[in-house]
PDB file of C-alpha atoms in Angstrom:
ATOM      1  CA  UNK R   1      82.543 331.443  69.253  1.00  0.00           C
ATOM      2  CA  UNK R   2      85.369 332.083  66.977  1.00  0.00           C
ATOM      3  CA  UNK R   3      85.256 331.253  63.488  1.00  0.00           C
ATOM      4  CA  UNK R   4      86.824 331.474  59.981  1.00  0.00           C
ATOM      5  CA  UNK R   5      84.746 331.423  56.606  1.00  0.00           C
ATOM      6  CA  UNK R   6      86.748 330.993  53.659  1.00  0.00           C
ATOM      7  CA  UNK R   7      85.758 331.147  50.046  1.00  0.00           C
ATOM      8  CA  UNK R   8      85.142 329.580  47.796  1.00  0.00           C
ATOM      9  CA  UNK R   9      85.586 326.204  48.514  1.00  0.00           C
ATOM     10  CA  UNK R  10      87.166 325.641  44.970  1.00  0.00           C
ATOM     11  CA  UNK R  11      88.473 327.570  42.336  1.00  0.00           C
ATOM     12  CA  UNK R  12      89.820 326.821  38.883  1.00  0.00           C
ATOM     13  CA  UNK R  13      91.829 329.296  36.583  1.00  0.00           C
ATOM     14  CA  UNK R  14      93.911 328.893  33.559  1.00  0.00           C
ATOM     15  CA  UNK R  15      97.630 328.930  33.840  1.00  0.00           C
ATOM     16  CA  UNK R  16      98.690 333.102  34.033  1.00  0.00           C
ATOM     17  CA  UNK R  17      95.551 334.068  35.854  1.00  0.00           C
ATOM     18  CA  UNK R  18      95.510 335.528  39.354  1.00  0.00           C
ATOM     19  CA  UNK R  19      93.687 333.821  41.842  1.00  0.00           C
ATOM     20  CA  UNK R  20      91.717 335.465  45.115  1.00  0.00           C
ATOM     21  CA  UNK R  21      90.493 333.476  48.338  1.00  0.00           C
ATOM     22  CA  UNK R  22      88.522 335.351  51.088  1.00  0.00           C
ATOM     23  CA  UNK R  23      88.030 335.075  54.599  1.00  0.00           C
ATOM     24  CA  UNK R  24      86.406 336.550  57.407  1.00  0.00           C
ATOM     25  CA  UNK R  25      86.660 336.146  60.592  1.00  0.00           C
ATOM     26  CA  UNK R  26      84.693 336.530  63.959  1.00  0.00           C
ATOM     27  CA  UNK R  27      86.836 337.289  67.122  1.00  0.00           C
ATOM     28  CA  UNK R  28      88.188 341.149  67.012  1.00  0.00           C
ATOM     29  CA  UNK R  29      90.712 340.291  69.048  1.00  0.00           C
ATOM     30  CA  UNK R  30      92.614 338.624  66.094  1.00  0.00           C
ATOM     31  CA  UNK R  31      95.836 339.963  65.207  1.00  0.00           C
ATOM     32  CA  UNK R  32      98.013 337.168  63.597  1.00  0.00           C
ATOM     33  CA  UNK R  33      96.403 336.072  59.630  1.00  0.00           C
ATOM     34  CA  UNK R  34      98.415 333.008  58.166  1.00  0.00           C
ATOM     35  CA  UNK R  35      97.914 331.653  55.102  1.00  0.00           C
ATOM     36  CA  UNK R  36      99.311 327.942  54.482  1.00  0.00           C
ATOM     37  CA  UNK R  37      99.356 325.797  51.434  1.00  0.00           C
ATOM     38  CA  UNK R  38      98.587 321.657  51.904  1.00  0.00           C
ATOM     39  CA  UNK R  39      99.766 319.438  49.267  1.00  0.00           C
ATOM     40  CA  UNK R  40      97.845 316.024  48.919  1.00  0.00           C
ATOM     41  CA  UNK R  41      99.324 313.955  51.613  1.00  0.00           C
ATOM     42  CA  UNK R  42     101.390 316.699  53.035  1.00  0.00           C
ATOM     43  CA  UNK R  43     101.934 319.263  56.015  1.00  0.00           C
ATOM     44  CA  UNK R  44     100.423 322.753  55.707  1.00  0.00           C
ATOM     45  CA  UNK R  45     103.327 324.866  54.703  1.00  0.00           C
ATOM     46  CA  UNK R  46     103.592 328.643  55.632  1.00  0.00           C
ATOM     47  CA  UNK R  47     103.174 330.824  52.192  1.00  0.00           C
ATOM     48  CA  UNK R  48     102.550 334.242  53.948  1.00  0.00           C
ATOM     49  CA  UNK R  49     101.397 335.884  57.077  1.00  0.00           C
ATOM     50  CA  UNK R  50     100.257 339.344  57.751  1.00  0.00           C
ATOM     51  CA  UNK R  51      99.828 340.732  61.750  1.00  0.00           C
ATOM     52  CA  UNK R  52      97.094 343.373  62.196  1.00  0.00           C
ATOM     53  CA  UNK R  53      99.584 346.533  61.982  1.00  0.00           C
ATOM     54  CA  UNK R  54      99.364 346.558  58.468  1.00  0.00           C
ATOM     55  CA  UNK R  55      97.035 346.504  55.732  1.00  0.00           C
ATOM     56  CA  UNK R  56      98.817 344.638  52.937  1.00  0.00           C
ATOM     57  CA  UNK R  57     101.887 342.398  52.711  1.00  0.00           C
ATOM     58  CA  UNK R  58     103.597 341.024  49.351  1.00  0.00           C
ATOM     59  CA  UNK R  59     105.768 337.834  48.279  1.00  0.00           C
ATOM     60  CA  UNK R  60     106.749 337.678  44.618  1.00  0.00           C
ATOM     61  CA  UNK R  61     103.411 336.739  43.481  1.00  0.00           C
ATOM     62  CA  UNK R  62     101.893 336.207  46.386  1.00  0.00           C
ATOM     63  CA  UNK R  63      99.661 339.374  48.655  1.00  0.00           C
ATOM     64  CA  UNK R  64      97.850 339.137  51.358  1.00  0.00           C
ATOM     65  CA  UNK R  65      95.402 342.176  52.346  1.00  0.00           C
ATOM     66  CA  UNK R  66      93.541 342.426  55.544  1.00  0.00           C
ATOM     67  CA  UNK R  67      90.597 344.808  56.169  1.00  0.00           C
ATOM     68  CA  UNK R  68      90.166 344.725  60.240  1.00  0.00           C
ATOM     69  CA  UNK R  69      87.110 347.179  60.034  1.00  0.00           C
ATOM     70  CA  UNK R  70      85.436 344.287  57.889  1.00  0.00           C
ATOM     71  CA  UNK R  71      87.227 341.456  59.555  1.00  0.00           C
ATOM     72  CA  UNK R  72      88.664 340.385  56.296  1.00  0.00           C
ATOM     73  CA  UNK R  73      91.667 338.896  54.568  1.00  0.00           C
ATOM     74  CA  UNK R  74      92.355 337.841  50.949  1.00  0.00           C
ATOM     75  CA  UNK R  75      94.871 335.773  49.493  1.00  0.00           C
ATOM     76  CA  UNK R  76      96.054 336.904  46.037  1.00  0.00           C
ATOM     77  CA  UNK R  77      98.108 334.735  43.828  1.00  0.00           C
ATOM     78  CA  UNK R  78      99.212 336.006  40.523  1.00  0.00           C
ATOM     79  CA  UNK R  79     100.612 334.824  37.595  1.00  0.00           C
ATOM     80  CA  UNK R  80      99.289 331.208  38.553  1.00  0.00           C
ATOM     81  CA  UNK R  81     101.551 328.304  37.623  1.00  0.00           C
ATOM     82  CA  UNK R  82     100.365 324.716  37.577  1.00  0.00           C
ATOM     83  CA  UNK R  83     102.290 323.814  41.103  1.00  0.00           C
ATOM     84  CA  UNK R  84     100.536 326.259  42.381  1.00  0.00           C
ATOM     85  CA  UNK R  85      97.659 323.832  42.795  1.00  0.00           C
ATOM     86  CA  UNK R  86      96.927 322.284  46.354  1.00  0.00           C
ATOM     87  CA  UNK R  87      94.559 323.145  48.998  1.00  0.00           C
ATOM     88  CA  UNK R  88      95.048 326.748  50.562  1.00  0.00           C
ATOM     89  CA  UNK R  89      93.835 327.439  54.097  1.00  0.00           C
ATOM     90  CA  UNK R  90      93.324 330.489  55.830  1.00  0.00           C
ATOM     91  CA  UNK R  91      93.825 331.122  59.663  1.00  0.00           C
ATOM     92  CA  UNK R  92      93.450 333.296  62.471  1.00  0.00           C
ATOM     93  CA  UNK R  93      94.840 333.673  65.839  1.00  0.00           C
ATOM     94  CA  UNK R  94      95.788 336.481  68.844  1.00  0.00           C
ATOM     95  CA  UNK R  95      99.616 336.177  68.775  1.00  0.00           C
ATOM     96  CA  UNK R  96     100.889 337.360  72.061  1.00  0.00           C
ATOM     97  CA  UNK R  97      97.463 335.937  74.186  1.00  0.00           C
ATOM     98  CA  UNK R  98      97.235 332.918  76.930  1.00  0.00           C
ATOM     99  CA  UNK R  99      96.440 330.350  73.864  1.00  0.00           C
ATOM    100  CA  UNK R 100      98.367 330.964  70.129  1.00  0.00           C
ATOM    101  CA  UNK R 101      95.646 328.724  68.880  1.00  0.00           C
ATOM    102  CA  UNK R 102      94.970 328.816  65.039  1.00  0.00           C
ATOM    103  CA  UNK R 103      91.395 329.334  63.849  1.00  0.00           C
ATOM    104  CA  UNK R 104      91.543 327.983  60.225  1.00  0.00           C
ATOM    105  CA  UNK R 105      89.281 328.084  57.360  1.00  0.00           C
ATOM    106  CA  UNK R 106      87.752 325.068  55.377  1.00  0.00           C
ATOM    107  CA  UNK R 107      90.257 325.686  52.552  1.00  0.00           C
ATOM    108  CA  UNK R 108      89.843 326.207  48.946  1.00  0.00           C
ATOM    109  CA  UNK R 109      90.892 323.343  46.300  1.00  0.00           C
ATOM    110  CA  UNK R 110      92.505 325.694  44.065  1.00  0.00           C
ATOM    111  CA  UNK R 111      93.013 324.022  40.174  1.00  0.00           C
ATOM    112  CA  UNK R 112      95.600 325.567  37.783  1.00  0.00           C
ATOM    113  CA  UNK R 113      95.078 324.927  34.643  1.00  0.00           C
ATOM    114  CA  UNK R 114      98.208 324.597  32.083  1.00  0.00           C
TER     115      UNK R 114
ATOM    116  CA  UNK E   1     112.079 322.099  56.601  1.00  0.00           C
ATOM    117  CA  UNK E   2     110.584 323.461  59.854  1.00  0.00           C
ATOM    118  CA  UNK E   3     112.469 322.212  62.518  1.00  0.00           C
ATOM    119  CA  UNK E   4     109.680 320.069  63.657  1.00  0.00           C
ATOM    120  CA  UNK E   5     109.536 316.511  63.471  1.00  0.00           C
ATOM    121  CA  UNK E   6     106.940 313.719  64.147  1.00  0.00           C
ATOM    122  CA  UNK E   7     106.842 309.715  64.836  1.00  0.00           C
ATOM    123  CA  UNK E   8     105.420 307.889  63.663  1.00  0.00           C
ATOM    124  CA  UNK E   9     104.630 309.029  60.573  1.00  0.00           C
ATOM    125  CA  UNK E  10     101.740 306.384  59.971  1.00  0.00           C
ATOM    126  CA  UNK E  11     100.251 304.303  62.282  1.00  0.00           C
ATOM    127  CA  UNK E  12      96.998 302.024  62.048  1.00  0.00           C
ATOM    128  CA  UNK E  13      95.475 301.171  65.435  1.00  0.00           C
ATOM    129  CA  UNK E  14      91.601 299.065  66.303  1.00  0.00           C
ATOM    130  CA  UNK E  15      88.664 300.370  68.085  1.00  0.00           C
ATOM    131  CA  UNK E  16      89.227 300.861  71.456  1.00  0.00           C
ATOM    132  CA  UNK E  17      92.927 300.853  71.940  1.00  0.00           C
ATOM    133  CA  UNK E  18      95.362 303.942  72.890  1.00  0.00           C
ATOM    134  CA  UNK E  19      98.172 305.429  70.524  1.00  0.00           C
ATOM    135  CA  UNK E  20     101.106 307.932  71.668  1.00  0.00           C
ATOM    136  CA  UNK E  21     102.148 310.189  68.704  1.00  0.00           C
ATOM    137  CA  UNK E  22     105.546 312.394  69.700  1.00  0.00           C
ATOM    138  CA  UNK E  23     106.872 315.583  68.389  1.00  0.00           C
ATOM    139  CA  UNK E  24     110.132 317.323  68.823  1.00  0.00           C
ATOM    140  CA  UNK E  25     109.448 321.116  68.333  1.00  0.00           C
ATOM    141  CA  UNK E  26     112.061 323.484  66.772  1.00  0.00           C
ATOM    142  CA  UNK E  27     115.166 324.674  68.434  1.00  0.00           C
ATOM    143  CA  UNK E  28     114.313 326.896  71.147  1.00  0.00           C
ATOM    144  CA  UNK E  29     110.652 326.986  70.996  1.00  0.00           C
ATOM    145  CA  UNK E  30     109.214 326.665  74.273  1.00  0.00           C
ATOM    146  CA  UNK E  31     105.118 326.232  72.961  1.00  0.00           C
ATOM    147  CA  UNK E  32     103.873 323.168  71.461  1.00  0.00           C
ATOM    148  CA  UNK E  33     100.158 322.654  70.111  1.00  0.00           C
ATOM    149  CA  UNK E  34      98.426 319.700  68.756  1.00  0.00           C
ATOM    150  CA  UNK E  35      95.808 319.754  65.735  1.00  0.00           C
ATOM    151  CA  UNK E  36      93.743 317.190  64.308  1.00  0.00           C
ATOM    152  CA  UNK E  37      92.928 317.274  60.729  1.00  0.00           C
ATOM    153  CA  UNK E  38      90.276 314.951  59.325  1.00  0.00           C
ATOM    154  CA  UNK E  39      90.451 314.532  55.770  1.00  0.00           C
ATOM    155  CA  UNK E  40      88.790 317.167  53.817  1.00  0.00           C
ATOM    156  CA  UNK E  41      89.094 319.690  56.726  1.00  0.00           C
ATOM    157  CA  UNK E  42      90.584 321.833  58.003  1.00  0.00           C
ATOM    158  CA  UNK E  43      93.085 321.407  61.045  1.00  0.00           C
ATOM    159  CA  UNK E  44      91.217 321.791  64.490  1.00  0.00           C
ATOM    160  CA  UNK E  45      93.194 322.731  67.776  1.00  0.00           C
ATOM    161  CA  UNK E  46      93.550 320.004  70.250  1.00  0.00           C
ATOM    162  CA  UNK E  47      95.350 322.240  72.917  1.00  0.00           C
ATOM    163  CA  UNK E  48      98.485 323.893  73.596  1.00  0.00           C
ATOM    164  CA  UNK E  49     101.210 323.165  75.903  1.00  0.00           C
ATOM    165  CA  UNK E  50     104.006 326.094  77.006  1.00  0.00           C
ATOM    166  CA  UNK E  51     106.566 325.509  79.448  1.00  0.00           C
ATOM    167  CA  UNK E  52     105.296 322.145  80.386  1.00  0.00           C
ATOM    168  CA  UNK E  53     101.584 323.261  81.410  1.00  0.00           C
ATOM    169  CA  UNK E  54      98.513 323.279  79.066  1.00  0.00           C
ATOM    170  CA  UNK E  55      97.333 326.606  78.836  1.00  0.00           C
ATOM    171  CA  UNK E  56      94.465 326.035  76.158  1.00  0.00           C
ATOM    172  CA  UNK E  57      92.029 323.289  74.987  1.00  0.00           C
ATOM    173  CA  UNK E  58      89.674 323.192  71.710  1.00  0.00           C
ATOM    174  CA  UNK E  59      86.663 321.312  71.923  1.00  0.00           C
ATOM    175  CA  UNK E  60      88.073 317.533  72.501  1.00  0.00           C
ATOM    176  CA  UNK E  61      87.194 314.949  74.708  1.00  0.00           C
ATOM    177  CA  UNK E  62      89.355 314.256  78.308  1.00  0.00           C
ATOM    178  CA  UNK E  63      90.429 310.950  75.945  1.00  0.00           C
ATOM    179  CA  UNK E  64      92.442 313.467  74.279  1.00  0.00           C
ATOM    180  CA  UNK E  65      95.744 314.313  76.515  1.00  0.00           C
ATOM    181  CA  UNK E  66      99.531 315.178  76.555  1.00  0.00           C
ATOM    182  CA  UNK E  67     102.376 316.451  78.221  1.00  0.00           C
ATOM    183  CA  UNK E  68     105.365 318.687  77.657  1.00  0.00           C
ATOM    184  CA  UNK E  69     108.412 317.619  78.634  1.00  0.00           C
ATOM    185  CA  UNK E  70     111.784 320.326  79.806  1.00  0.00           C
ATOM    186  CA  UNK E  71     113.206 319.665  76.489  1.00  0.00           C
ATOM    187  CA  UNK E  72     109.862 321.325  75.219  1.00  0.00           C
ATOM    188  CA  UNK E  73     109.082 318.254  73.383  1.00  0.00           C
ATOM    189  CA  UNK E  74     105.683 316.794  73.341  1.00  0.00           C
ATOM    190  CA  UNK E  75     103.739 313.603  73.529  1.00  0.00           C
ATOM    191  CA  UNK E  76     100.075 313.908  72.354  1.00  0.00           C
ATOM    192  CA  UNK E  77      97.999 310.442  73.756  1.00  0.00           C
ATOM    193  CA  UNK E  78      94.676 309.382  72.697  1.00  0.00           C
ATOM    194  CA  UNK E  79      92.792 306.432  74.865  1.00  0.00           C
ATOM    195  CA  UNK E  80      89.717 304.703  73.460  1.00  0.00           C
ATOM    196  CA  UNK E  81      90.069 305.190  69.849  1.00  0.00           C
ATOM    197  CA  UNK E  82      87.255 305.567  67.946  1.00  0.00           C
ATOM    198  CA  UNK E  83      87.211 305.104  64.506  1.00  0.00           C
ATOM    199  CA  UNK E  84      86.418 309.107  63.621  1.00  0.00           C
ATOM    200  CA  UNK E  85      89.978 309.825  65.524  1.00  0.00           C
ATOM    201  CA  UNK E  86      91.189 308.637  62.137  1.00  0.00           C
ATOM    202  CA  UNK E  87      92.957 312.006  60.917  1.00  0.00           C
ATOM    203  CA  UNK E  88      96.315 313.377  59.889  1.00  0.00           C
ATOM    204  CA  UNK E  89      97.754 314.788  63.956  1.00  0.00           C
ATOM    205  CA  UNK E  90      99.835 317.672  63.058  1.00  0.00           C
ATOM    206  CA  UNK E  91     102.341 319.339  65.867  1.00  0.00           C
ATOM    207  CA  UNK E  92     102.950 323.163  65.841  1.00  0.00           C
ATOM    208  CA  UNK E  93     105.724 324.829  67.690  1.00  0.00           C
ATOM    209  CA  UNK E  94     105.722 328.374  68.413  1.00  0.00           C
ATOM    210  CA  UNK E  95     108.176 330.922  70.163  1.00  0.00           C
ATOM    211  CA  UNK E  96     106.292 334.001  72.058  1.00  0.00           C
ATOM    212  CA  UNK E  97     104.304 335.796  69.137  1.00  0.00           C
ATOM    213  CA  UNK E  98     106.430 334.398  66.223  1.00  0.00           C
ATOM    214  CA  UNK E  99     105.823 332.225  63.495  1.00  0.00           C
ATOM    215  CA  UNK E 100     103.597 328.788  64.310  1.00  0.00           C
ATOM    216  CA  UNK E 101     105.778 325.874  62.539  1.00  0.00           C
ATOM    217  CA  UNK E 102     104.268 322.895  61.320  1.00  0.00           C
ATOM    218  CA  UNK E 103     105.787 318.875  61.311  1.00  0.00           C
ATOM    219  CA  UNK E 104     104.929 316.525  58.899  1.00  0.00           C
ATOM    220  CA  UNK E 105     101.977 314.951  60.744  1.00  0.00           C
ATOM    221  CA  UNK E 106     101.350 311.571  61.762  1.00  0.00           C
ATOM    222  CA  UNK E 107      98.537 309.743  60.065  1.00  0.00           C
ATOM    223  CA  UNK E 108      96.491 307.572  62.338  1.00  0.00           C
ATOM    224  CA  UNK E 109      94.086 305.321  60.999  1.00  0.00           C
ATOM    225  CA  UNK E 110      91.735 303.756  63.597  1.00  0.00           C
ATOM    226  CA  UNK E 111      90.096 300.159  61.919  1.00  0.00           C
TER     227      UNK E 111
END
């Protein structure tokens, strides 16, 4: 069936690092690769989203990359900043199919540091 | 803000009784989906609703239903609770192949 892995589960730098959280997912068919940040008690909240046209996507200090030979994605986050820290999920879906369902990951508690 | 709004926003219901939870999608968005997310995990799709049909169901029981209304707003409704329905519902609405938008959940906790 479809899936998402995502990894690591949790992941602590020091303020200034970069962070990186991997997924891979299962269904080839996949074309549409969110990434959403959840705040404790909060909605997930868009941060970036890359389609399968194109390899590698960037946001101030936020890239994604995505590898569709390998089936993977990676979230980079540089320059880390303590509000960066919250719960990061990845997700996949086929934009444009019968069913835009999201496939997510299990998230990854990332920890800044100050 | 996404456009996408939820009520109630927290709700605490007992074994065995039946809970409504409504969303109002963004302007213009004619697809609505439904995700549970149980703390700790990640969100799970409940189904999808476009143009006032479902056209796509996760792995939930028949408990689990909804309906879209012409306005493209949504009612999710769950009958029997059980005490692991207890999760943070989220509504998503979508246009075509655009962006999925998120609403600030309703948090349903089943005692």
């Amino acid at each position: 069936g479809e899936n998402v892995e995502q990894h690591p589960s949790t992941l602590s730098v020091q303020e200034g690092d970069s962070a990186v959280i991997k997924c891979t997912y299962s269904d080839s068919a996949s074309n549409y690769f969110p990434w959403y940040k959840q705040e404790l008690g909060k909605r997930p909240q868009l941060i970036i989203d890359i389609r399968s046209n194109v390899g590698e996507k960037k946001d101030q200090r936020i890239a994604v990359t995505l590898n569709k030979t390998a089936k993977h994605f990676s979230l980079h986050i540089t320059e880390t900043q303590p509000e960066d820290s919250a719960v990061y999920f990845c997700a996949a879906s086929k934009a444009g199919g019968a069913t835009n369902k999201l496939i997510f990951g299990t998230g990854t508690l990332l920890a800044v540091q100050p | 803000e996404t456009g996408v709004t939820q009520s109630p926003t927290h709700l605490i219901k007992t074994r065995g009784q039946q809970v409504t939870l409504r969303c109002s999608s963004q302007s213009g968005h004619n697809t609505v989906s439904w995700y549970q997310q149980a703390l700790g995990q990640g969100p799970q799709f409940i189904f999808q609703y476009y143009r006032e049909e479902e056209n796509g169901r996760g792995n939930f029981p028949p408990r689990f239903s909804g309906l879209q209304f012409p306005n493209y707003s949504s009612e999710l409704n769950v009958n029997a609770l059980e005490l692991d329905d207890s999760a943070l519902y989220l509504c998503a609405s979508s246009w075509g192949e655009n962006t999925i938008y998120f609403g600030e959940g309703s948090w349903l906790t089943v005692v």
